[in-house]
């Protein structure tokens, strides 16, 4: 019985690294309401505090690929757990904005490492028939963490205690650290280190002997071909066929961040305050967003290996464009609110539709596809480059959104995001391949051809 359960424990605990990232992105929107008052933050300083996580994540993503190739995926996950455990305590005790910024950089460093290594780890560990579901567990952990952050924000709002809000992220961090005791190294990294017997034993945990033997032979074949072609390290990213894959990954990672999701997650209370919600009502609305997040990712986990990645990305891009266009139109045409009224209710409804459609597609499946498309020899390095670009885009949205919102208002800002969602649809239609029910080695060979 333990033999049957252990692979799912590995998948589950491996995905828990997303829990801390999710908690922080969920709780910061509520914490900002009171941080803004205690530290007298300007709109630029507010954007800087939020952006510190993204800045740290860029460095983490840059380092994550090299570290995981050199020392293994599991070692990098352990480093991530240490950073996630120390940083919340520092944030809770921060005496000023500068100290808080530094510890949010530390959280970001761990987040960048996790964002590079976890999708690679889960895609390399899981059988092809359930790989979409397994990799999407990482995103499920993120949105569950966000919902927990929303709950804590609501619970501590009457106390106006942003220190408790930020400090309690140590709890999911400890779960992640304990879960790593069940995590093992990936078979593909083990083969690259010449540890084939260990790799074979690991494959047998959730594959039949025939499947394990066949997959091991595929790994060998592709590895030997990569060694002949020099597909190893950052230099290999310049090879024409690898560069084509990198551009697909780059587009997916950047579009995911600039379609408006961070503006909604980080600044939903701020946005809702602008359309008539009270402080407490705006923070409480996060619970609706958090519940929709979890529902959407659960739908993605259930159906991605049945419907495919590409159709769901296309539907998500079209749906988010429409929902944000409606949100922009009502905010540009309806009069400014005096208290909560129709404008506030419609805005919340459009944000809810956007959240669901985004998370069921781009929120959940981009990490699945990124974990699948890159060749083994450059998988971690390519993920590092793409994830760094992902976090640069995240940081840009986080930094400029408060100032742009203040200058142009909700309507014009979300009209811009609607246009970006439409561009994401065109990009997916023309550039993104289908990857379901194909081994990682088969996907690589198809790109070579």
mmCIF file with all atom_site columns, N, CA and C in Angstrom, residues 120-177:
data_model
loop_
_atom_site.group_PDB
_atom_site.id
_atom_site.type_symbol
_atom_site.label_atom_id
_atom_site.label_alt_id
_atom_site.label_comp_id
_atom_site.label_asym_id
_atom_site.label_entity_id
_atom_site.label_seq_id
_atom_site.pdbx_PDB_ins_code
_atom_site.Cartn_x
_atom_site.Cartn_y
_atom_site.Cartn_z
_atom_site.occupancy
_atom_site.B_iso_or_equiv
_atom_site.pdbx_formal_charge
_atom_site.auth_seq_id
_atom_site.auth_comp_id
_atom_site.auth_asym_id
_atom_site.auth_atom_id
_atom_site.pdbx_PDB_model_num
ATOM 1   N N  . UNK A 1 120 ? 9.566   21.935 -13.270 1.00 0.00 ? 120 UNK A N  1
ATOM 2   C CA . UNK A 1 120 ? 10.503  20.965 -13.845 1.00 0.00 ? 120 UNK A CA 1
ATOM 3   C C  . UNK A 1 120 ? 10.477  19.678 -13.039 1.00 0.00 ? 120 UNK A C  1
ATOM 4   N N  . UNK A 1 121 ? 10.524  19.809 -11.719 1.00 0.00 ? 121 UNK A N  1
ATOM 5   C CA . UNK A 1 121 ? 10.538  18.629 -10.842 1.00 0.00 ? 121 UNK A CA 1
ATOM 6   C C  . UNK A 1 121 ? 9.298   17.770 -11.061 1.00 0.00 ? 121 UNK A C  1
ATOM 7   N N  . UNK A 1 122 ? 8.127   18.399 -11.040 1.00 0.00 ? 122 UNK A N  1
ATOM 8   C CA . UNK A 1 122 ? 6.883   17.643 -11.150 1.00 0.00 ? 122 UNK A CA 1
ATOM 9   C C  . UNK A 1 122 ? 6.716   17.033 -12.540 1.00 0.00 ? 122 UNK A C  1
ATOM 10  N N  . UNK A 1 123 ? 7.116   17.758 -13.596 1.00 0.00 ? 123 UNK A N  1
ATOM 11  C CA . UNK A 1 123 ? 6.982   17.203 -14.944 1.00 0.00 ? 123 UNK A CA 1
ATOM 12  C C  . UNK A 1 123 ? 7.961   16.055 -15.168 1.00 0.00 ? 123 UNK A C  1
ATOM 13  N N  . UNK A 1 124 ? 9.157   16.128 -14.572 1.00 0.00 ? 124 UNK A N  1
ATOM 14  C CA . UNK A 1 124 ? 10.138  15.054 -14.733 1.00 0.00 ? 124 UNK A CA 1
ATOM 15  C C  . UNK A 1 124 ? 9.796   13.819 -13.903 1.00 0.00 ? 124 UNK A C  1
ATOM 16  N N  . UNK A 1 125 ? 9.041   14.005 -12.833 1.00 0.00 ? 125 UNK A N  1
ATOM 17  C CA . UNK A 1 125 ? 8.701   12.884 -11.958 1.00 0.00 ? 125 UNK A CA 1
ATOM 18  C C  . UNK A 1 125 ? 7.499   12.085 -12.445 1.00 0.00 ? 125 UNK A C  1
ATOM 19  N N  . UNK A 1 126 ? 6.546   12.731 -13.093 1.00 0.00 ? 126 UNK A N  1
ATOM 20  C CA . UNK A 1 126 ? 5.230   12.111 -13.294 1.00 0.00 ? 126 UNK A CA 1
ATOM 21  C C  . UNK A 1 126 ? 5.114   11.407 -14.637 1.00 0.00 ? 126 UNK A C  1
ATOM 22  N N  . UNK A 1 127 ? 4.293   10.342 -14.713 1.00 0.00 ? 127 UNK A N  1
ATOM 23  C CA . UNK A 1 127 ? 4.007   9.665  -15.984 1.00 0.00 ? 127 UNK A CA 1
ATOM 24  C C  . UNK A 1 127 ? 3.249   10.587 -16.928 1.00 0.00 ? 127 UNK A C  1
ATOM 25  N N  . UNK A 1 128 ? 3.401   10.357 -18.240 1.00 0.00 ? 128 UNK A N  1
ATOM 26  C CA . UNK A 1 128 ? 2.839   11.267 -19.231 1.00 0.00 ? 128 UNK A CA 1
ATOM 27  C C  . UNK A 1 128 ? 1.320   11.383 -19.134 1.00 0.00 ? 128 UNK A C  1
ATOM 28  N N  . UNK A 1 129 ? 0.615   10.298 -18.747 1.00 0.00 ? 129 UNK A N  1
ATOM 29  C CA . UNK A 1 129 ? -0.848  10.314 -18.745 1.00 0.00 ? 129 UNK A CA 1
ATOM 30  C C  . UNK A 1 129 ? -1.432  11.219 -17.667 1.00 0.00 ? 129 UNK A C  1
ATOM 31  N N  . UNK A 1 130 ? -0.668  11.477 -16.611 1.00 0.00 ? 130 UNK A N  1
ATOM 32  C CA . UNK A 1 130 ? -1.179  12.329 -15.526 1.00 0.00 ? 130 UNK A CA 1
ATOM 33  C C  . UNK A 1 130 ? -0.297  13.542 -15.300 1.00 0.00 ? 130 UNK A C  1
ATOM 34  N N  . UNK A 1 131 ? 0.632   13.815 -16.234 1.00 0.00 ? 131 UNK A N  1
ATOM 35  C CA . UNK A 1 131 ? 1.598   14.892 -16.012 1.00 0.00 ? 131 UNK A CA 1
ATOM 36  C C  . UNK A 1 131 ? 0.924   16.256 -15.886 1.00 0.00 ? 131 UNK A C  1
ATOM 37  N N  . UNK A 1 132 ? -0.115  16.500 -16.675 1.00 0.00 ? 132 UNK A N  1
ATOM 38  C CA . UNK A 1 132 ? -0.809  17.781 -16.578 1.00 0.00 ? 132 UNK A CA 1
ATOM 39  C C  . UNK A 1 132 ? -1.419  17.986 -15.204 1.00 0.00 ? 132 UNK A C  1
ATOM 40  N N  . UNK A 1 133 ? -2.074  16.947 -14.693 1.00 0.00 ? 133 UNK A N  1
ATOM 41  C CA . UNK A 1 133 ? -2.683  17.043 -13.366 1.00 0.00 ? 133 UNK A CA 1
ATOM 42  C C  . UNK A 1 133 ? -1.628  17.235 -12.276 1.00 0.00 ? 133 UNK A C  1
ATOM 43  N N  . UNK A 1 134 ? -0.552  16.473 -12.368 1.00 0.00 ? 134 UNK A N  1
ATOM 44  C CA . UNK A 1 134 ? 0.478   16.530 -11.331 1.00 0.00 ? 134 UNK A CA 1
ATOM 45  C C  . UNK A 1 134 ? 1.131   17.915 -11.293 1.00 0.00 ? 134 UNK A C  1
ATOM 46  N N  . UNK A 1 135 ? 1.509   18.440 -12.467 1.00 0.00 ? 135 UNK A N  1
ATOM 47  C CA . UNK A 1 135 ? 2.163   19.748 -12.499 1.00 0.00 ? 135 UNK A CA 1
ATOM 48  C C  . UNK A 1 135 ? 1.207   20.847 -12.057 1.00 0.00 ? 135 UNK A C  1
ATOM 49  N N  . UNK A 1 136 ? -0.077  20.687 -12.366 1.00 0.00 ? 136 UNK A N  1
ATOM 50  C CA . UNK A 1 136 ? -1.061  21.691 -11.944 1.00 0.00 ? 136 UNK A CA 1
ATOM 51  C C  . UNK A 1 136 ? -1.274  21.684 -10.435 1.00 0.00 ? 136 UNK A C  1
ATOM 52  N N  . UNK A 1 137 ? -0.848  20.622 -9.734  1.00 0.00 ? 137 UNK A N  1
ATOM 53  C CA . UNK A 1 137 ? -0.911  20.643 -8.269  1.00 0.00 ? 137 UNK A CA 1
ATOM 54  C C  . UNK A 1 137 ? -0.131  21.827 -7.704  1.00 0.00 ? 137 UNK A C  1
ATOM 55  N N  . UNK A 1 138 ? 0.957   22.172 -8.367  1.00 0.00 ? 138 UNK A N  1
ATOM 56  C CA . UNK A 1 138 ? 1.755   23.330 -7.946  1.00 0.00 ? 138 UNK A CA 1
ATOM 57  C C  . UNK A 1 138 ? 0.905   24.595 -7.958  1.00 0.00 ? 138 UNK A C  1
ATOM 58  N N  . UNK A 1 139 ? 0.127   24.784 -9.024  1.00 0.00 ? 139 UNK A N  1
ATOM 59  C CA . UNK A 1 139 ? -0.737  25.961 -9.113  1.00 0.00 ? 139 UNK A CA 1
ATOM 60  C C  . UNK A 1 139 ? -1.865  25.869 -8.087  1.00 0.00 ? 139 UNK A C  1
ATOM 61  N N  . UNK A 1 140 ? -2.371  24.650 -7.842  1.00 0.00 ? 140 UNK A N  1
ATOM 62  C CA . UNK A 1 140 ? -3.401  24.489 -6.812  1.00 0.00 ? 140 UNK A CA 1
ATOM 63  C C  . UNK A 1 140 ? -2.863  24.913 -5.452  1.00 0.00 ? 140 UNK A C  1
ATOM 64  N N  . UNK A 1 141 ? -1.608  24.538 -5.162  1.00 0.00 ? 141 UNK A N  1
ATOM 65  C CA . UNK A 1 141 ? -0.993  24.965 -3.897  1.00 0.00 ? 141 UNK A CA 1
ATOM 66  C C  . UNK A 1 141 ? -0.903  26.488 -3.831  1.00 0.00 ? 141 UNK A C  1
ATOM 67  N N  . UNK A 1 142 ? -0.589  27.130 -4.963  1.00 0.00 ? 142 UNK A N  1
ATOM 68  C CA . UNK A 1 142 ? -0.505  28.595 -4.987  1.00 0.00 ? 142 UNK A CA 1
ATOM 69  C C  . UNK A 1 142 ? -1.851  29.221 -4.643  1.00 0.00 ? 142 UNK A C  1
ATOM 70  N N  . UNK A 1 143 ? -2.928  28.755 -5.288  1.00 0.00 ? 143 UNK A N  1
ATOM 71  C CA . UNK A 1 143 ? -4.229  29.404 -5.070  1.00 0.00 ? 143 UNK A CA 1
ATOM 72  C C  . UNK A 1 143 ? -4.803  29.058 -3.695  1.00 0.00 ? 143 UNK A C  1
ATOM 73  N N  . UNK A 1 144 ? -4.494  27.873 -3.168  1.00 0.00 ? 144 UNK A N  1
ATOM 74  C CA . UNK A 1 144 ? -4.901  27.577 -1.787  1.00 0.00 ? 144 UNK A CA 1
ATOM 75  C C  . UNK A 1 144 ? -4.164  28.509 -0.833  1.00 0.00 ? 144 UNK A C  1
ATOM 76  N N  . UNK A 1 145 ? -2.871  28.736 -1.101  1.00 0.00 ? 145 UNK A N  1
ATOM 77  C CA . UNK A 1 145 ? -2.120  29.688 -0.294  1.00 0.00 ? 145 UNK A CA 1
ATOM 78  C C  . UNK A 1 145 ? -2.708  31.083 -0.372  1.00 0.00 ? 145 UNK A C  1
ATOM 79  N N  . UNK A 1 146 ? -3.139  31.494 -1.569  1.00 0.00 ? 146 UNK A N  1
ATOM 80  C CA . UNK A 1 146 ? -3.772  32.802 -1.717  1.00 0.00 ? 146 UNK A CA 1
ATOM 81  C C  . UNK A 1 146 ? -5.047  32.888 -0.888  1.00 0.00 ? 146 UNK A C  1
ATOM 82  N N  . UNK A 1 147 ? -5.848  31.832 -0.925  1.00 0.00 ? 147 UNK A N  1
ATOM 83  C CA . UNK A 1 147 ? -7.091  31.851 -0.158  1.00 0.00 ? 147 UNK A CA 1
ATOM 84  C C  . UNK A 1 147 ? -6.808  31.936 1.339   1.00 0.00 ? 147 UNK A C  1
ATOM 85  N N  . UNK A 1 148 ? -5.792  31.204 1.797   1.00 0.00 ? 148 UNK A N  1
ATOM 86  C CA . UNK A 1 148 ? -5.401  31.294 3.210   1.00 0.00 ? 148 UNK A CA 1
ATOM 87  C C  . UNK A 1 148 ? -4.950  32.713 3.541   1.00 0.00 ? 148 UNK A C  1
ATOM 88  N N  . UNK A 1 149 ? -4.217  33.338 2.612   1.00 0.00 ? 149 UNK A N  1
ATOM 89  C CA . UNK A 1 149 ? -3.807  34.723 2.827   1.00 0.00 ? 149 UNK A CA 1
ATOM 90  C C  . UNK A 1 149 ? -5.001  35.663 2.918   1.00 0.00 ? 149 UNK A C  1
ATOM 91  N N  . UNK A 1 150 ? -6.009  35.435 2.067   1.00 0.00 ? 150 UNK A N  1
ATOM 92  C CA . UNK A 1 150 ? -7.220  36.246 2.132   1.00 0.00 ? 150 UNK A CA 1
ATOM 93  C C  . UNK A 1 150 ? -7.933  36.061 3.473   1.00 0.00 ? 150 UNK A C  1
ATOM 94  N N  . UNK A 1 151 ? -8.030  34.806 3.934   1.00 0.00 ? 151 UNK A N  1
ATOM 95  C CA . UNK A 1 151 ? -8.680  34.534 5.220   1.00 0.00 ? 151 UNK A CA 1
ATOM 96  C C  . UNK A 1 151 ? -7.972  35.244 6.367   1.00 0.00 ? 151 UNK A C  1
ATOM 97  N N  . UNK A 1 152 ? -6.652  35.149 6.385   1.00 0.00 ? 152 UNK A N  1
ATOM 98  C CA . UNK A 1 152 ? -5.883  35.805 7.439   1.00 0.00 ? 152 UNK A CA 1
ATOM 99  C C  . UNK A 1 152 ? -6.062  37.318 7.353   1.00 0.00 ? 152 UNK A C  1
ATOM 100 N N  . UNK A 1 153 ? -6.095  37.863 6.122   1.00 0.00 ? 153 UNK A N  1
ATOM 101 C CA . UNK A 1 153 ? -6.315  39.297 5.965   1.00 0.00 ? 153 UNK A CA 1
ATOM 102 C C  . UNK A 1 153 ? -7.640  39.736 6.556   1.00 0.00 ? 153 UNK A C  1
ATOM 103 N N  . UNK A 1 154 ? -8.696  38.949 6.311   1.00 0.00 ? 154 UNK A N  1
ATOM 104 C CA . UNK A 1 154 ? -10.015 39.275 6.878   1.00 0.00 ? 154 UNK A CA 1
ATOM 105 C C  . UNK A 1 154 ? -9.998  39.128 8.402   1.00 0.00 ? 154 UNK A C  1
ATOM 106 N N  . UNK A 1 155 ? -9.348  38.067 8.898   1.00 0.00 ? 155 UNK A N  1
ATOM 107 C CA . UNK A 1 155 ? -9.332  37.797 10.339  1.00 0.00 ? 155 UNK A CA 1
ATOM 108 C C  . UNK A 1 155 ? -8.620  38.896 11.118  1.00 0.00 ? 155 UNK A C  1
ATOM 109 N N  . UNK A 1 156 ? -7.524  39.438 10.551  1.00 0.00 ? 156 UNK A N  1
ATOM 110 C CA . UNK A 1 156 ? -6.740  40.437 11.282  1.00 0.00 ? 156 UNK A CA 1
ATOM 111 C C  . UNK A 1 156 ? -7.055  41.866 10.863  1.00 0.00 ? 156 UNK A C  1
ATOM 112 N N  . UNK A 1 157 ? -8.021  42.044 9.949   1.00 0.00 ? 157 UNK A N  1
ATOM 113 C CA . UNK A 1 157 ? -8.403  43.398 9.552   1.00 0.00 ? 157 UNK A CA 1
ATOM 114 C C  . UNK A 1 157 ? -8.947  44.218 10.723  1.00 0.00 ? 157 UNK A C  1
ATOM 115 N N  . UNK A 1 158 ? -9.796  43.638 11.610  1.00 0.00 ? 158 UNK A N  1
ATOM 116 C CA . UNK A 1 158 ? -10.264 44.448 12.747  1.00 0.00 ? 158 UNK A CA 1
ATOM 117 C C  . UNK A 1 158 ? -9.132  44.930 13.651  1.00 0.00 ? 158 UNK A C  1
ATOM 118 N N  . UNK A 1 159 ? -8.038  44.166 13.729  1.00 0.00 ? 159 UNK A N  1
ATOM 119 C CA . UNK A 1 159 ? -6.883  44.564 14.548  1.00 0.00 ? 159 UNK A CA 1
ATOM 120 C C  . UNK A 1 159 ? -5.948  45.495 13.781  1.00 0.00 ? 159 UNK A C  1
ATOM 121 N N  . UNK A 1 160 ? -6.162  45.624 12.443  1.00 0.00 ? 160 UNK A N  1
ATOM 122 C CA . UNK A 1 160 ? -5.292  46.421 11.577  1.00 0.00 ? 160 UNK A CA 1
ATOM 123 C C  . UNK A 1 160 ? -3.837  45.991 11.717  1.00 0.00 ? 160 UNK A C  1
ATOM 124 N N  . UNK A 1 161 ? -3.599  44.668 11.817  1.00 0.00 ? 161 UNK A N  1
ATOM 125 C CA . UNK A 1 161 ? -2.273  44.134 12.119  1.00 0.00 ? 161 UNK A CA 1
ATOM 126 C C  . UNK A 1 161 ? -1.644  43.504 10.883  1.00 0.00 ? 161 UNK A C  1
ATOM 127 N N  . UNK A 1 162 ? -0.948  44.312 10.109  1.00 0.00 ? 162 UNK A N  1
ATOM 128 C CA . UNK A 1 162 ? -0.252  43.769 8.940   1.00 0.00 ? 162 UNK A CA 1
ATOM 129 C C  . UNK A 1 162 ? 0.911   42.878 9.350   1.00 0.00 ? 162 UNK A C  1
ATOM 130 N N  . UNK A 1 163 ? 1.468   43.058 10.565  1.00 0.00 ? 163 UNK A N  1
ATOM 131 C CA . UNK A 1 163 ? 2.603   42.236 11.006  1.00 0.00 ? 163 UNK A CA 1
ATOM 132 C C  . UNK A 1 163 ? 2.184   40.771 11.167  1.00 0.00 ? 163 UNK A C  1
ATOM 133 N N  . UNK A 1 164 ? 1.031   40.534 11.760  1.00 0.00 ? 164 UNK A N  1
ATOM 134 C CA . UNK A 1 164 ? 0.538   39.162 11.877  1.00 0.00 ? 164 UNK A CA 1
ATOM 135 C C  . UNK A 1 164 ? 0.218   38.590 10.501  1.00 0.00 ? 164 UNK A C  1
ATOM 136 N N  . UNK A 1 165 ? -0.365  39.425 9.654   1.00 0.00 ? 165 UNK A N  1
ATOM 137 C CA . UNK A 1 165 ? -0.713  38.966 8.311   1.00 0.00 ? 165 UNK A CA 1
ATOM 138 C C  . UNK A 1 165 ? 0.509   38.424 7.578   1.00 0.00 ? 165 UNK A C  1
ATOM 139 N N  . UNK A 1 166 ? 1.605   39.195 7.581   1.00 0.00 ? 166 UNK A N  1
ATOM 140 C CA . UNK A 1 166 ? 2.801   38.791 6.854   1.00 0.00 ? 166 UNK A CA 1
ATOM 141 C C  . UNK A 1 166 ? 3.570   37.687 7.584   1.00 0.00 ? 166 UNK A C  1
ATOM 142 N N  . UNK A 1 167 ? 3.613   37.759 8.913   1.00 0.00 ? 167 UNK A N  1
ATOM 143 C CA . UNK A 1 167 ? 4.409   36.803 9.676   1.00 0.00 ? 167 UNK A CA 1
ATOM 144 C C  . UNK A 1 167 ? 3.865   35.390 9.653   1.00 0.00 ? 167 UNK A C  1
ATOM 145 N N  . UNK A 1 168 ? 2.552   35.239 9.528   1.00 0.00 ? 168 UNK A N  1
ATOM 146 C CA . UNK A 1 168 ? 1.958   33.897 9.570   1.00 0.00 ? 168 UNK A CA 1
ATOM 147 C C  . UNK A 1 168 ? 2.267   33.059 8.325   1.00 0.00 ? 168 UNK A C  1
ATOM 148 N N  . UNK A 1 169 ? 2.922   33.648 7.331   1.00 0.00 ? 169 UNK A N  1
ATOM 149 C CA . UNK A 1 169 ? 3.328   32.822 6.189   1.00 0.00 ? 169 UNK A CA 1
ATOM 150 C C  . UNK A 1 169 ? 4.409   31.815 6.569   1.00 0.00 ? 169 UNK A C  1
ATOM 151 N N  . UNK A 1 170 ? 4.925   31.921 7.796   1.00 0.00 ? 170 UNK A N  1
ATOM 152 C CA . UNK A 1 170 ? 5.870   30.902 8.268   1.00 0.00 ? 170 UNK A CA 1
ATOM 153 C C  . UNK A 1 170 ? 5.186   29.542 8.403   1.00 0.00 ? 170 UNK A C  1
ATOM 154 N N  . UNK A 1 171 ? 3.872   29.536 8.599   1.00 0.00 ? 171 UNK A N  1
ATOM 155 C CA . UNK A 1 171 ? 3.158   28.261 8.791   1.00 0.00 ? 171 UNK A CA 1
ATOM 156 C C  . UNK A 1 171 ? 3.192   27.403 7.528   1.00 0.00 ? 171 UNK A C  1
ATOM 157 N N  . UNK A 1 172 ? 2.752   27.900 6.353   1.00 0.00 ? 172 UNK A N  1
ATOM 158 C CA . UNK A 1 172 ? 2.887   27.064 5.150   1.00 0.00 ? 172 UNK A CA 1
ATOM 159 C C  . UNK A 1 172 ? 4.341   26.730 4.816   1.00 0.00 ? 172 UNK A C  1
ATOM 160 N N  . UNK A 1 173 ? 5.263   27.612 5.205   1.00 0.00 ? 173 UNK A N  1
ATOM 161 C CA . UNK A 1 173 ? 6.680   27.331 4.961   1.00 0.00 ? 173 UNK A CA 1
ATOM 162 C C  . UNK A 1 173 ? 7.135   26.095 5.719   1.00 0.00 ? 173 UNK A C  1
ATOM 163 N N  . UNK A 1 174 ? 6.683   25.957 6.949   1.00 0.00 ? 174 UNK A N  1
ATOM 164 C CA . UNK A 1 174 ? 7.059   24.782 7.745   1.00 0.00 ? 174 UNK A CA 1
ATOM 165 C C  . UNK A 1 174 ? 6.456   23.509 7.162   1.00 0.00 ? 174 UNK A C  1
ATOM 166 N N  . UNK A 1 175 ? 5.227   23.580 6.642   1.00 0.00 ? 175 UNK A N  1
ATOM 167 C CA . UNK A 1 175 ? 4.630   22.414 5.981   1.00 0.00 ? 175 UNK A CA 1
ATOM 168 C C  . UNK A 1 175 ? 5.478   21.983 4.784   1.00 0.00 ? 175 UNK A C  1
ATOM 169 N N  . UNK A 1 176 ? 5.930   22.955 4.012   1.00 0.00 ? 176 UNK A N  1
ATOM 170 C CA . UNK A 1 176 ? 6.764   22.660 2.850   1.00 0.00 ? 176 UNK A CA 1
ATOM 171 C C  . UNK A 1 176 ? 8.078   21.999 3.274   1.00 0.00 ? 176 UNK A C  1
ATOM 172 N N  . UNK A 1 177 ? 8.708   22.560 4.306   1.00 0.00 ? 177 UNK A N  1
ATOM 173 C CA . UNK A 1 177 ? 9.983   22.010 4.774   1.00 0.00 ? 177 UNK A CA 1
ATOM 174 C C  . UNK A 1 177 ? 9.820   20.567 5.253   1.00 0.00 ? 177 UNK A C  1
#
